[in-house]
mmCIF file of C-alpha atoms in Angstrom:
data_model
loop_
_atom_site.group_PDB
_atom_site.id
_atom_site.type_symbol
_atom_site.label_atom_id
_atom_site.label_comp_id
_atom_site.label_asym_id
_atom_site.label_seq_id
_atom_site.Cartn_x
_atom_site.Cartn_y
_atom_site.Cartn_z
ATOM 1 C CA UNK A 1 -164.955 -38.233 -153.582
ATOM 2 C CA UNK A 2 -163.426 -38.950 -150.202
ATOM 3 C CA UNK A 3 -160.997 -37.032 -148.741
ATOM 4 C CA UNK A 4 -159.080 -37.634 -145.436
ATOM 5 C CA UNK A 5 -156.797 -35.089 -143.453
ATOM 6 C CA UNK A 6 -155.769 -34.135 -140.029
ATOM 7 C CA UNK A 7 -158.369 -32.660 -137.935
ATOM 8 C CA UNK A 8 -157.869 -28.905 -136.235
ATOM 9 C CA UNK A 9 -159.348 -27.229 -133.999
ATOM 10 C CA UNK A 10 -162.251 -26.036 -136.525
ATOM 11 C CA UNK A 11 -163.447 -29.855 -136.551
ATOM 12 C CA UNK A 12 -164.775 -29.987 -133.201
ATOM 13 C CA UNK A 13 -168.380 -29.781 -133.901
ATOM 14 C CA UNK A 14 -168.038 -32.715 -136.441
ATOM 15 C CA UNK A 15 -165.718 -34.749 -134.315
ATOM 16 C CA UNK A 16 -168.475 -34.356 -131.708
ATOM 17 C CA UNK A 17 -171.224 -35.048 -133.794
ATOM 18 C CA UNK A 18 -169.642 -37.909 -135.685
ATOM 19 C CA UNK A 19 -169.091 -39.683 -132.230
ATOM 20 C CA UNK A 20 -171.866 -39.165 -130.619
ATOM 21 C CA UNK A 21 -174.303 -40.185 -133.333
ATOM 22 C CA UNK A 22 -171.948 -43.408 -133.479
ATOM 23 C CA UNK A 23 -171.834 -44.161 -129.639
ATOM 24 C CA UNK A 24 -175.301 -43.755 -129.324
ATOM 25 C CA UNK A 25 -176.323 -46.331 -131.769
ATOM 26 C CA UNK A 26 -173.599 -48.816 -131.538
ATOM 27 C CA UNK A 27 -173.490 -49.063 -127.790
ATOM 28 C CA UNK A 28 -177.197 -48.061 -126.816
ATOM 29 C CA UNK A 29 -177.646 -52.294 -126.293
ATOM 30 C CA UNK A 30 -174.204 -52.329 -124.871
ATOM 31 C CA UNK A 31 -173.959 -49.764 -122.058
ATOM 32 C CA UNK A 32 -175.620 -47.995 -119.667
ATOM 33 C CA UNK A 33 -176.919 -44.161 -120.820
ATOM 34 C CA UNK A 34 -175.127 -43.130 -117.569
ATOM 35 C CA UNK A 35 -171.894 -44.850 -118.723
ATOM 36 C CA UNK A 36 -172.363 -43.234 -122.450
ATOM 37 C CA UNK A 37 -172.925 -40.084 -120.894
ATOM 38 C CA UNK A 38 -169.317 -40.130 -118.803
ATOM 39 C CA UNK A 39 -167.712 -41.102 -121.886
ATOM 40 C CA UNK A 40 -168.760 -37.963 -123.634
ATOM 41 C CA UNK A 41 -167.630 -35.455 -120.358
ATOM 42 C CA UNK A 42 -164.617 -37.207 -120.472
ATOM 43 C CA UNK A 43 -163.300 -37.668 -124.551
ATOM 44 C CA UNK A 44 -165.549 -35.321 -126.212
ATOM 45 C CA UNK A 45 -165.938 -32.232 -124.245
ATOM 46 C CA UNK A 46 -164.724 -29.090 -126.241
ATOM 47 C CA UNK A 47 -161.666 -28.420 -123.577
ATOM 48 C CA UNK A 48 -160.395 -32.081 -124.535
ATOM 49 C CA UNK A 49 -161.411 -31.685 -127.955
ATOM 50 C CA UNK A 50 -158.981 -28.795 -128.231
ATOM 51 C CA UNK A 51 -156.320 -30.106 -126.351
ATOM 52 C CA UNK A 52 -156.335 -33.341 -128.257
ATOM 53 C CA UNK A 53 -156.369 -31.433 -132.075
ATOM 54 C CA UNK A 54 -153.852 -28.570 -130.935
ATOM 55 C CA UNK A 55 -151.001 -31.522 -128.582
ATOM 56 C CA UNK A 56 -149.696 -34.265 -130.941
ATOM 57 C CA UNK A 57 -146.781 -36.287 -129.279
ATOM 58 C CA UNK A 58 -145.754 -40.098 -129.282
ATOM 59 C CA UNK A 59 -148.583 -41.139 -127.226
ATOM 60 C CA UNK A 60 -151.391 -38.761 -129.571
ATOM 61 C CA UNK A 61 -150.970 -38.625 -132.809
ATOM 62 C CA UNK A 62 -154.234 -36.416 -133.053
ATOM 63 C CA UNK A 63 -157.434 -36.826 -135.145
ATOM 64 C CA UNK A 64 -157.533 -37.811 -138.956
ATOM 65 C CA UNK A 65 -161.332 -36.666 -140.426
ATOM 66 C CA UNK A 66 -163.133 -38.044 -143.790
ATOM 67 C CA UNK A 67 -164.751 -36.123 -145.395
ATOM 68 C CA UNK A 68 -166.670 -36.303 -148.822
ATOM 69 C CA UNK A 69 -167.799 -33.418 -150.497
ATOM 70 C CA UNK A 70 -166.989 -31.377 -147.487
ATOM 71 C CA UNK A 71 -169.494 -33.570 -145.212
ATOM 72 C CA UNK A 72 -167.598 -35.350 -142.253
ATOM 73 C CA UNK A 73 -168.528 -39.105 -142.129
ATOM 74 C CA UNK A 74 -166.054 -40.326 -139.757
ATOM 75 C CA UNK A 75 -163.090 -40.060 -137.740
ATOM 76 C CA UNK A 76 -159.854 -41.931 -136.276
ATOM 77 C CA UNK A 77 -157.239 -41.165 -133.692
ATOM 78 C CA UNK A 78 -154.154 -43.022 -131.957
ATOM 79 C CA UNK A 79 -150.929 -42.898 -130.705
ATOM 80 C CA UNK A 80 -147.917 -44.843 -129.628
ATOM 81 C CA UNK A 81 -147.561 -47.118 -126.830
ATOM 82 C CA UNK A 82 -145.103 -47.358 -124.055
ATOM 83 C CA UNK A 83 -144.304 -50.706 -125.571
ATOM 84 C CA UNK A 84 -143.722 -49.225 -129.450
ATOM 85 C CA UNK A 85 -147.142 -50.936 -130.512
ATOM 86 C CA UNK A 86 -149.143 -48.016 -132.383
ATOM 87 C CA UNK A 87 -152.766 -48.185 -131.309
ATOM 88 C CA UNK A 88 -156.064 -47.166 -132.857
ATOM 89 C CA UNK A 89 -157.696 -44.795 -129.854
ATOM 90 C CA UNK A 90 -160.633 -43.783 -131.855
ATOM 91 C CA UNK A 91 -162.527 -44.929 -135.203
ATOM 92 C CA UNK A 92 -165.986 -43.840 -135.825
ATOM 93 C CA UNK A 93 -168.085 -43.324 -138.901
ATOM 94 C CA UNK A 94 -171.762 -42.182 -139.282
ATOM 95 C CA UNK A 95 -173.881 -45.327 -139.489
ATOM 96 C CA UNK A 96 -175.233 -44.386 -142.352
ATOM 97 C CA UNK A 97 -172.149 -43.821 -144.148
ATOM 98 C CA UNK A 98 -170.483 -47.653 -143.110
ATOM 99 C CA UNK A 99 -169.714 -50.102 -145.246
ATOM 100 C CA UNK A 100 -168.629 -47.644 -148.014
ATOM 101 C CA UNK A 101 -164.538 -48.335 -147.620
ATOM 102 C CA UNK A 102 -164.703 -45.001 -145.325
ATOM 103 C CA UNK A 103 -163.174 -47.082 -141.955
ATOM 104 C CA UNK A 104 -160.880 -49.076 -143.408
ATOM 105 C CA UNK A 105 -159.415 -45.477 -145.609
ATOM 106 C CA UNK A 106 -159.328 -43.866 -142.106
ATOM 107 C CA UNK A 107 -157.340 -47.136 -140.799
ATOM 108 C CA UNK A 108 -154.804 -47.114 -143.783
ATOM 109 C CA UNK A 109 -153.975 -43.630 -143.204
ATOM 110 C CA UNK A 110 -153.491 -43.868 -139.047
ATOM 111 C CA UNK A 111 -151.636 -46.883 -140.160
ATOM 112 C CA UNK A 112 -149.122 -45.465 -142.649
ATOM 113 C CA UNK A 113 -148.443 -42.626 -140.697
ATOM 114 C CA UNK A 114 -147.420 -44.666 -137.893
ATOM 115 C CA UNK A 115 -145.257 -46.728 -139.752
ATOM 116 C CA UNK A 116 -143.474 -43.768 -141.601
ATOM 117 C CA UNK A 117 -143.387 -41.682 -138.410
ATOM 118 C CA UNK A 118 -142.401 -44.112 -135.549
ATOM 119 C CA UNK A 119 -141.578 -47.298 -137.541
ATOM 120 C CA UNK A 120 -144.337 -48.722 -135.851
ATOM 121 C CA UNK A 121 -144.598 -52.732 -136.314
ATOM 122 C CA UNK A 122 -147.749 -53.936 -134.550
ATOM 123 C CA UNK A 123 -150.828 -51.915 -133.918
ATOM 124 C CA UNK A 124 -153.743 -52.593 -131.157
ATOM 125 C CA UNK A 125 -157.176 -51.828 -130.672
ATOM 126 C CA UNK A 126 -159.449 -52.141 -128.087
ATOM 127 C CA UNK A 127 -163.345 -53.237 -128.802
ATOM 128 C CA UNK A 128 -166.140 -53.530 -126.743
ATOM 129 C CA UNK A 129 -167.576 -56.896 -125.761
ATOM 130 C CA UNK A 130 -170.447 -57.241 -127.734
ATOM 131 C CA UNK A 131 -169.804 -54.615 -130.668
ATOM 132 C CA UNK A 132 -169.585 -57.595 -133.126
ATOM 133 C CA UNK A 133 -169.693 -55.018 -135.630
ATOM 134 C CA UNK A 134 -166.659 -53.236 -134.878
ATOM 135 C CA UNK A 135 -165.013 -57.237 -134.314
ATOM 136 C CA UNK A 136 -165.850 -58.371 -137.615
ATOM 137 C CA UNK A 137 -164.573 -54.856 -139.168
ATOM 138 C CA UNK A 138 -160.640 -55.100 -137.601
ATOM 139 C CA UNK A 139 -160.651 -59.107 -138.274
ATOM 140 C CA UNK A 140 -161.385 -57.804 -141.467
ATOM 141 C CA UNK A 141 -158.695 -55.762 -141.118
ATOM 142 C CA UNK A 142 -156.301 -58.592 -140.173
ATOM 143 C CA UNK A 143 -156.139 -58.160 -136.090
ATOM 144 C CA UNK A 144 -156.358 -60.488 -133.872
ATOM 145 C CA UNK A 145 -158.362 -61.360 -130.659
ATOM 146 C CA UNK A 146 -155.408 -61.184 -128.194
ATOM 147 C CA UNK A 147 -157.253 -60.659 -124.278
ATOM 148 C CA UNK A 148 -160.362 -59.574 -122.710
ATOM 149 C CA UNK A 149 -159.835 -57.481 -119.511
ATOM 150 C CA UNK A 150 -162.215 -55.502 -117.241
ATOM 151 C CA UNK A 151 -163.476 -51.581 -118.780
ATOM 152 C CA UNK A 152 -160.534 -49.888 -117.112
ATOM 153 C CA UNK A 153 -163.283 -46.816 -116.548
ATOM 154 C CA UNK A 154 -165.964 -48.546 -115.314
ATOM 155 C CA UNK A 155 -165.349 -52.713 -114.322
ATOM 156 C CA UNK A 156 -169.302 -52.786 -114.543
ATOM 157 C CA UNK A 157 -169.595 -52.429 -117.859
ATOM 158 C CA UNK A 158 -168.817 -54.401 -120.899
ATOM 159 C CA UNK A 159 -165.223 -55.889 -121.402
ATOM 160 C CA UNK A 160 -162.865 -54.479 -123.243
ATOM 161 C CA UNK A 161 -161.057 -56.864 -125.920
ATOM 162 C CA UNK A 162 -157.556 -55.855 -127.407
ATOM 163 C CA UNK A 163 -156.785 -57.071 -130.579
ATOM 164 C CA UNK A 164 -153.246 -57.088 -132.681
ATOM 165 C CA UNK A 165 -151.974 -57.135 -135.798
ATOM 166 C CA UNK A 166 -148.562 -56.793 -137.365
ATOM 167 C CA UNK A 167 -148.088 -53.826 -139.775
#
């Protein structure tokens, strides 16, 4: 049975693992290595990591992690925007394990905790240009395409296209 909760400092490994199985095979066709690479120094290195499970605030709500049986499949993070729009920073699940509910469970909870806890109305997420996957999955969802701007890391790479829904 699934099971979601908030992440800790104990979940780094799987956070880790979860995301960089994901990256690696939903971006591989989308980005360089190099770029993939600064991603994971940046988000994912333990110091971060245990920053981002041990500081939740308005702008990081900190890490939610499914599990099923006790196996991580997938993870989601977000946090509050300057302009009260809850966002969705983070959503990754195993590739093997998608298409089993597991995302959109990980959503709902982000979701209802950022209603209950900051009365949050909208929510946005950013997708890659190109991740048609991941486009189809928040349409799904019921976002909207609302602008494409340049990869605020790295203007080289793919686009980065916000999406919005009201919640």
């Amino acid at each position: 049975m699934l099971s979601i909760r908030k992440a800790n400092v104990n979940d780094i490994q799987s956070i880790q693992s979860i995301c960089k199985e994901s990256w690696k095979t939903t971006y591989k066709n989308i980005y360089s290595s190099q770029y993939i690479e600064q991603i994971f120094s940046i988000f994912y290195s333990k110091e971060r990591l245990i920053k981002d499970l041990t500081e939740c605030s308005l702008e990081w709500n900190g890490y939610w992690l499914a599990e099923e049986h006790g196996r991580p499949l997938g993870c989601i993070g977000g946090g509050m925007s300057e302009d009260h729009k809850a966002n969705i920073y983070v959503l990754y699940v195993l590739p093997q394990s998608q298409r089993k509910g597991i995302g959109h469970a990980l959503v709902q909870t982000l979701t209802t905790y950022q209603k209950e806890r900051f009365q949050a109305k909208q929510q946005a997420v950013t997708v890659t240009e190109g991740n048609q996957n991941a486009i189809s999955f928040y349409e799904k969802e019921g976002f909207v395409f609302e602008l494409a701007r340049e990869n605020w890391i790295d203007s080289s790479q793919a686009k980065d296209l916000r999406y919005i829904r009201n919640i």
